[in-house]
Coordinates of C-alpha atoms in Angstrom, one line a residue:
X1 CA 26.9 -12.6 -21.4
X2 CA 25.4 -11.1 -17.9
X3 CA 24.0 -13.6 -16.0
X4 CA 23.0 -10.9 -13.2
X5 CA 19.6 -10.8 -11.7
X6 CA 17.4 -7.9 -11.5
X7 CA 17.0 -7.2 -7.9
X8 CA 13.4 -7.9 -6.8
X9 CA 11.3 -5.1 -6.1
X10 CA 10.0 -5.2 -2.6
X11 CA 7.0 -3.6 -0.7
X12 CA 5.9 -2.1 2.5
X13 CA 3.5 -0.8 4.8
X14 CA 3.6 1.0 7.8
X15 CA 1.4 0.1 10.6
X16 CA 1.3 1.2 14.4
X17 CA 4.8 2.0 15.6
X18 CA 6.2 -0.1 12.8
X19 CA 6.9 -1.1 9.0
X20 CA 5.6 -4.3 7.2
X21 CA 7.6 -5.5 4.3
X22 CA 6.7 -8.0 2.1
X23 CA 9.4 -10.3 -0.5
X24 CA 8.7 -12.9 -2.7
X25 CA 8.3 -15.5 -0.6
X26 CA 8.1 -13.5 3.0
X27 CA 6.3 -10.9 4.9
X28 CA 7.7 -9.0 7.9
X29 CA 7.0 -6.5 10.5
X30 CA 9.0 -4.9 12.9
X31 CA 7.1 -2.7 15.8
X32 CA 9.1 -0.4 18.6
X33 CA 7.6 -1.8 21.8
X34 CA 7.0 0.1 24.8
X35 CA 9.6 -1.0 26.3
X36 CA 11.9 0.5 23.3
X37 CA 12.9 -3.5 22.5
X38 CA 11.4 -3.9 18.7
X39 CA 9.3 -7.0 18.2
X40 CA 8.9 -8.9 14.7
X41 CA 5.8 -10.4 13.1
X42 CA 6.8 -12.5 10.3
X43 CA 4.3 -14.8 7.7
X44 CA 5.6 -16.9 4.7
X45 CA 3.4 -15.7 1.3
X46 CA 1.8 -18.9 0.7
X47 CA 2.4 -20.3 -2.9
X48 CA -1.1 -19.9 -5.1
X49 CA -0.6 -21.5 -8.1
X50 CA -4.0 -19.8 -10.1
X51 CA -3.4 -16.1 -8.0
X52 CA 0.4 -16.8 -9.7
X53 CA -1.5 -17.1 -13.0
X54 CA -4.4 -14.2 -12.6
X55 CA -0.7 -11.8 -11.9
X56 CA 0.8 -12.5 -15.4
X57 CA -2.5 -11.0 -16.9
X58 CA -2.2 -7.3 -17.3
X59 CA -5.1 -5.2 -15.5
X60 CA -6.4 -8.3 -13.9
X61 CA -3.1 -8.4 -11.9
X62 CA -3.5 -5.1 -10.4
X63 CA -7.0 -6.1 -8.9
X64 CA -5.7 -9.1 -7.8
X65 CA -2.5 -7.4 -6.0
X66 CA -4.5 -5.1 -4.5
X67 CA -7.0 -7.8 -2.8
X68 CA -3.7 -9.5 -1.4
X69 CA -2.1 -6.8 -0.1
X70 CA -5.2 -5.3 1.4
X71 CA -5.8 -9.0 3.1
X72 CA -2.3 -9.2 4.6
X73 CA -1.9 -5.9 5.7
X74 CA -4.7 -6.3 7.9
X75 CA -3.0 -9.1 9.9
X76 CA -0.1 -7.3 10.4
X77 CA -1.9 -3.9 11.5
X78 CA -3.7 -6.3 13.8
X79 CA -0.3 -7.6 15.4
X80 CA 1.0 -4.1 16.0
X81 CA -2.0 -2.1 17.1
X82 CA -1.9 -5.2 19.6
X83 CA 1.3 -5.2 20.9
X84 CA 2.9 -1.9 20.6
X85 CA 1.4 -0.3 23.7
X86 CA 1.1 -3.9 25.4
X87 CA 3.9 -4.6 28.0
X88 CA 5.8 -7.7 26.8
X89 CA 5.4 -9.4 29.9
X90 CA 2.0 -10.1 28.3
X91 CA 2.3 -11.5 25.6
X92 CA 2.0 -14.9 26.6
X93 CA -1.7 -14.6 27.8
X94 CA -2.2 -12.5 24.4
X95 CA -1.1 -15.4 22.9
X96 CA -3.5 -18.1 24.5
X97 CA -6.2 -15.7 23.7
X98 CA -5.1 -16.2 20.1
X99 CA -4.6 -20.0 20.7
X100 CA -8.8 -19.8 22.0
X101 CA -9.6 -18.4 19.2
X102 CA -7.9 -20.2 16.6
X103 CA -5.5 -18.6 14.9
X104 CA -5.9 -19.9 11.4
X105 CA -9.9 -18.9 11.7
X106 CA -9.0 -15.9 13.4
X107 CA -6.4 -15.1 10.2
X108 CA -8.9 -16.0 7.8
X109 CA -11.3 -13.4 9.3
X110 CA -8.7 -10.8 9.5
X111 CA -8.0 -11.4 5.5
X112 CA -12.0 -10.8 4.8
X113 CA -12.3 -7.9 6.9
X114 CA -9.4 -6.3 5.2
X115 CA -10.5 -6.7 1.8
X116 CA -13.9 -6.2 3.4
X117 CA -12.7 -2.7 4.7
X118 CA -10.9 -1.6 1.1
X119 CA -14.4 -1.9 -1.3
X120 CA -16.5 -0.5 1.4
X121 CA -14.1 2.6 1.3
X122 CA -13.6 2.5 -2.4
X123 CA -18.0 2.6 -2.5
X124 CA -17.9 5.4 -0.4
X125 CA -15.2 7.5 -2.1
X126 CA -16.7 6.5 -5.2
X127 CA -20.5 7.2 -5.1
X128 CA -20.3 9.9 -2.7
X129 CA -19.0 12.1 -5.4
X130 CA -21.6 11.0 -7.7
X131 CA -24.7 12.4 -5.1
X132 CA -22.3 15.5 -4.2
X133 CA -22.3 16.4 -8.1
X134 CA -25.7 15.6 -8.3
X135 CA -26.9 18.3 -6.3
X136 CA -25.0 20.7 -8.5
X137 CA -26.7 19.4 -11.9
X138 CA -28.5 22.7 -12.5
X139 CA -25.3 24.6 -12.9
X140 CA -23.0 22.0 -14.4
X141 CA -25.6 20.1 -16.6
X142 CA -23.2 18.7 -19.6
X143 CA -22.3 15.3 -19.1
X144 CA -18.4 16.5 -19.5
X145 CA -18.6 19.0 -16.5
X146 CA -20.6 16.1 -14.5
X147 CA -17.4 14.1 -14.8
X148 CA -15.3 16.9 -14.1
X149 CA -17.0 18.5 -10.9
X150 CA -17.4 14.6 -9.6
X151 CA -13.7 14.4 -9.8
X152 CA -13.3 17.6 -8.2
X153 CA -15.2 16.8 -5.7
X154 CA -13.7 13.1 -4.9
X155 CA -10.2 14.8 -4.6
X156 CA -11.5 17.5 -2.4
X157 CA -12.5 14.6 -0.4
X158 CA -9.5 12.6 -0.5
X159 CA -7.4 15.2 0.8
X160 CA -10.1 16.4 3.3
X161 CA -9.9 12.9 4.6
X162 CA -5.8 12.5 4.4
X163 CA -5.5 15.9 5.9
X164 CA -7.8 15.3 9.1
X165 CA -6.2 11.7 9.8
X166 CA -2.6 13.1 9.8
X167 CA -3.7 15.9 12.6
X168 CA -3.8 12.9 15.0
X169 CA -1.4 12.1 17.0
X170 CA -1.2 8.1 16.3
X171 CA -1.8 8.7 12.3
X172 CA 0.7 11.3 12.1
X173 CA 3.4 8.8 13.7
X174 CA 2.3 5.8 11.1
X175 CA 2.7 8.7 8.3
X176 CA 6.5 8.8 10.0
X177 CA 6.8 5.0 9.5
X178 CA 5.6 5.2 6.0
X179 CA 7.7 7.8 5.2
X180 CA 10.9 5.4 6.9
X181 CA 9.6 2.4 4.7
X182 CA 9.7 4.5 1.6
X183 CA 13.7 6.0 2.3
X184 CA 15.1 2.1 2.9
X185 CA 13.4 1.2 -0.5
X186 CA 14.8 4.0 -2.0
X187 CA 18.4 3.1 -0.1
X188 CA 18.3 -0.3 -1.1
X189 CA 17.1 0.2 -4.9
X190 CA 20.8 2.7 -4.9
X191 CA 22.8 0.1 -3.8
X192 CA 23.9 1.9 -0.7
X193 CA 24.7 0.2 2.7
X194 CA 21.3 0.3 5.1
X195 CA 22.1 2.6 7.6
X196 CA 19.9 5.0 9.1
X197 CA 23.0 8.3 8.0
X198 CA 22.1 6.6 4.3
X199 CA 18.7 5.8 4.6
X200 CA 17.8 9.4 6.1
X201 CA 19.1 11.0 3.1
X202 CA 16.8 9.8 0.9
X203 CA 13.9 11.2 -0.5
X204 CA 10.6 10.0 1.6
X205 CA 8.8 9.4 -1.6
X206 CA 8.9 6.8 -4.3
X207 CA 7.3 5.9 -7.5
X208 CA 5.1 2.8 -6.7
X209 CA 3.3 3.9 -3.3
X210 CA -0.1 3.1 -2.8
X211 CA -0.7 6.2 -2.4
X212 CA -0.5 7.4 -6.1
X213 CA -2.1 4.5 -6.9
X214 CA -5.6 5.9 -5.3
X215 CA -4.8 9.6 -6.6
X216 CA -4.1 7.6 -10.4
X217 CA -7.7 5.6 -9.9
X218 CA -9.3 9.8 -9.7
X219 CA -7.6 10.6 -12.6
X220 CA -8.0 7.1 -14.7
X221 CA -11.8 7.1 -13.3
X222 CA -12.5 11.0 -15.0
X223 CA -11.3 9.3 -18.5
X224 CA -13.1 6.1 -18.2
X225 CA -16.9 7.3 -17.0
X226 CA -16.8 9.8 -20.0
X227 CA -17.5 6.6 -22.1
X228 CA -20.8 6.6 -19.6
X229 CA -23.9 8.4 -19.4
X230 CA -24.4 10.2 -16.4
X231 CA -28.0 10.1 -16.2
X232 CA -30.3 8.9 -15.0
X233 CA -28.9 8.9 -11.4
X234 CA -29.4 5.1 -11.1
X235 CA -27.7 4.2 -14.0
X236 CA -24.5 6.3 -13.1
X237 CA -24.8 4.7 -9.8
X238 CA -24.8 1.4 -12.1
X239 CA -22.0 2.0 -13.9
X240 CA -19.6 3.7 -11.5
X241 CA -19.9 0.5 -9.1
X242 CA -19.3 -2.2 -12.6
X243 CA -16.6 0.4 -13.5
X244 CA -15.0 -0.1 -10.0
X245 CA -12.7 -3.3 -11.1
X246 CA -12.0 -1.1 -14.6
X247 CA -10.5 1.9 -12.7
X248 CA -8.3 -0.2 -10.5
X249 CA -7.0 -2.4 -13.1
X250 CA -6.1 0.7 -15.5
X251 CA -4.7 2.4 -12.5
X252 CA -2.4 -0.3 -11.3
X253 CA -1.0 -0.4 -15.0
X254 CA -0.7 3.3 -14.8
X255 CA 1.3 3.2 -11.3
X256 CA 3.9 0.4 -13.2
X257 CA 4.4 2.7 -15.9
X258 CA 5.4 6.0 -14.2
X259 CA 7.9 4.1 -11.8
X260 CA 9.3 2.1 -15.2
X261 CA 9.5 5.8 -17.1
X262 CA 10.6 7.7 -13.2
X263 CA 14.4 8.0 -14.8
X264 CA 13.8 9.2 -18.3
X265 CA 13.2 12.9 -17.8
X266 CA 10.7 13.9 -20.1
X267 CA 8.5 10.8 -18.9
X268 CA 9.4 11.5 -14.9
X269 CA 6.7 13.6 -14.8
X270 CA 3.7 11.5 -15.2
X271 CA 4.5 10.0 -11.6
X272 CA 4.4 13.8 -9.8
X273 CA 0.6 14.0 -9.0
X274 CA 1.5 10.9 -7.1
X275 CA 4.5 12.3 -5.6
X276 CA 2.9 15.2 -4.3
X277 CA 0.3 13.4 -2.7
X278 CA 2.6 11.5 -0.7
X279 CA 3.7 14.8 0.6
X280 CA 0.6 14.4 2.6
X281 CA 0.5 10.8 3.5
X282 CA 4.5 10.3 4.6
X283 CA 6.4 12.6 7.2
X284 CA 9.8 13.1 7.6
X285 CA 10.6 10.0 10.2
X286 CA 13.0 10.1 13.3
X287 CA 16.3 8.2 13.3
X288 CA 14.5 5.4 15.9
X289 CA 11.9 5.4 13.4
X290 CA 14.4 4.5 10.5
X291 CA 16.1 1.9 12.4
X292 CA 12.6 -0.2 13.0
X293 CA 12.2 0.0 9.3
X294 CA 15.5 -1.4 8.5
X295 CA 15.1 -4.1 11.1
X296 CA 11.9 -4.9 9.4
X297 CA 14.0 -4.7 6.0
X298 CA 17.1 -7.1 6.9
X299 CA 15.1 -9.4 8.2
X300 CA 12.8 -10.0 5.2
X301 CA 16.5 -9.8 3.1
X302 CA 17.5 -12.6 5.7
X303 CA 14.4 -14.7 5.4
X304 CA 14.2 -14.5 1.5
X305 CA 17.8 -15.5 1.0
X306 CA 16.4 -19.1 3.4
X307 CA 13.9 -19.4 1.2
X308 CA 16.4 -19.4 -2.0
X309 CA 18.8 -21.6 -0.4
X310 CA 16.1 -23.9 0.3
X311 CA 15.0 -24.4 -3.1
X312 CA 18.7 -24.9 -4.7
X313 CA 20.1 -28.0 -4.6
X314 CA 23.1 -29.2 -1.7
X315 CA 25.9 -29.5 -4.4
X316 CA 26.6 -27.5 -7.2
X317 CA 26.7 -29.3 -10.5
X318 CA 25.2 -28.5 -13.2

């Protein structure tokens, strides 16, 4: 019989001149200074025995995942937007300003504000729609072509949005780094050595980026508010904020299928609207680009191979 594990599935983010990964047991960044030297930012996930609990329960996981990641992504955008531009001779009286402050207070804050930052955008893009279709009653009165033009227009504005980001200079650079964290993931789920000649040849898209996951809560939201009246306003107002935690849970599930199914080619498809959304939100990176993102990668590798050493015991009976 096999004993061979499944590889873990690891994440990322890409923040200011750099790409976050995050393991099991670890989180890491890796930022190109201006100096060209690249820096690391590294946090251990700290054990949570109920979150651990909450993430076995299907649709409740998803919300809870998203909290998380939102919460530490926000650190580690902190640390680069900090200190790629910052010369490194500096970063000591960075540091006592961080010492002043406190840094387990000031980590703490960042973790609210991030999840702060996600529902505030998730109530705009969400009842913005609503007032948008609204206005446009009198032609599209039904209840099913309320839904519909809603959706229409919250995708209209999703893209809008995405669009006008990546025209500046700074987002159009992260969309680079997201599109180098997405090519090492693919690299290192073929089982091909981490180079940047291997990791450029892959495709800059994958199955589980957060970015299908907000084009899948448009779609899963136009099925689940047709089981809601649309009027009065208030009460659509009501329901579209209670249906909030609904829509992200389904979604979530939804993302986890279409990257289980992405190999069986009838099935692949479900995952495309995703796919071609991230033709917006990645870029084609640059080869100095690729090698921050594997720096960020090997080290998290090198880090979560500690943390299983740590937790075996010194000899090896069994």
């Amino acid at each position: 019989m096999s004993t061979q594990k499944t590889p873990p599935a690891y994440g990322g983010q890409a923040v200011v001149e750099g790409v976050m990964f995050g393991g099991r047991k670890n989180y890491v960044t890796a930022i190109r200074r201006n100096d060209g030297s690249i820096d690391f930012f590294k946090l251990p996930r700290v054990p949570n025995s109920k979150l651990s609990a909450l993430k076995k329960i299907p649709f409740l996981r998803g919300i809870i995942a998203i909290i998380e990641a939102s919460a530490n992504g926000t650190k580690h955008l902190n640390f680069s937007s900090e200190r790629y531009g910052l010369d490194p001779q500096d970063d000591a009286k960075l540091e006592q300003e961080d010492k002043k402050g406190s840094g387990l207070s000031m980590f703490f804050s960042l973790a609210v504000i991030g999840v702060l930052s996600f529902l505030f955008s998730k109530f705009v893009f969400t009842l913005v729609p609503v007032f948008l279709a609204e206005l446009v009653r009198p032609v599209f009165s039904s209840d099913a072509a309320q839904i519909g033009i809603e959706s229409v227009f919250k995708l209209i504005l999703l893209l809008g949005y995405i669009y006008f980001l990546s025209m500046t200079p700074l987002i159009k650079r992260v969309f680079q780094y997201h599109g180098a964290e997405h090519k090492v993931i693919n690299c290192y789920e073929q089982n091909l050595p981490i180079t940047i000649k291997n990791v450029q040849k892959q495709s800059r898209l994958h199955y589980r980026c957060g970015s299908s996951f907000i084009l899948f809560t448009i779609i899963v939201g136009m099925f689940v508010y047709l089981l809601v009246p649309t009027d009065p306003l208030w009460v659509r107002i009501l329901d579209r904020i209670a249906l909030i935690p609904v829509v992200l849970g389904i979604s979530f599930e939804v993302l986890q299928l279409t990257n289980k199914v992405r190999n069986i080619p009838v099935l692949k498809v479900l995952g495309y609207p995703g796919l071609w959304l991230q033709l917006l939100t990645t870029k084609e990176p640059e080869d100095d680009q690729v090698e921050v993102a594997i720096e960020s990668f090997n080290e998290l590798l090198r880090l979560e191979d500690i943390s299983e050493q740590s937790e075996k015991p010194s000899d090896n009976v069994i």
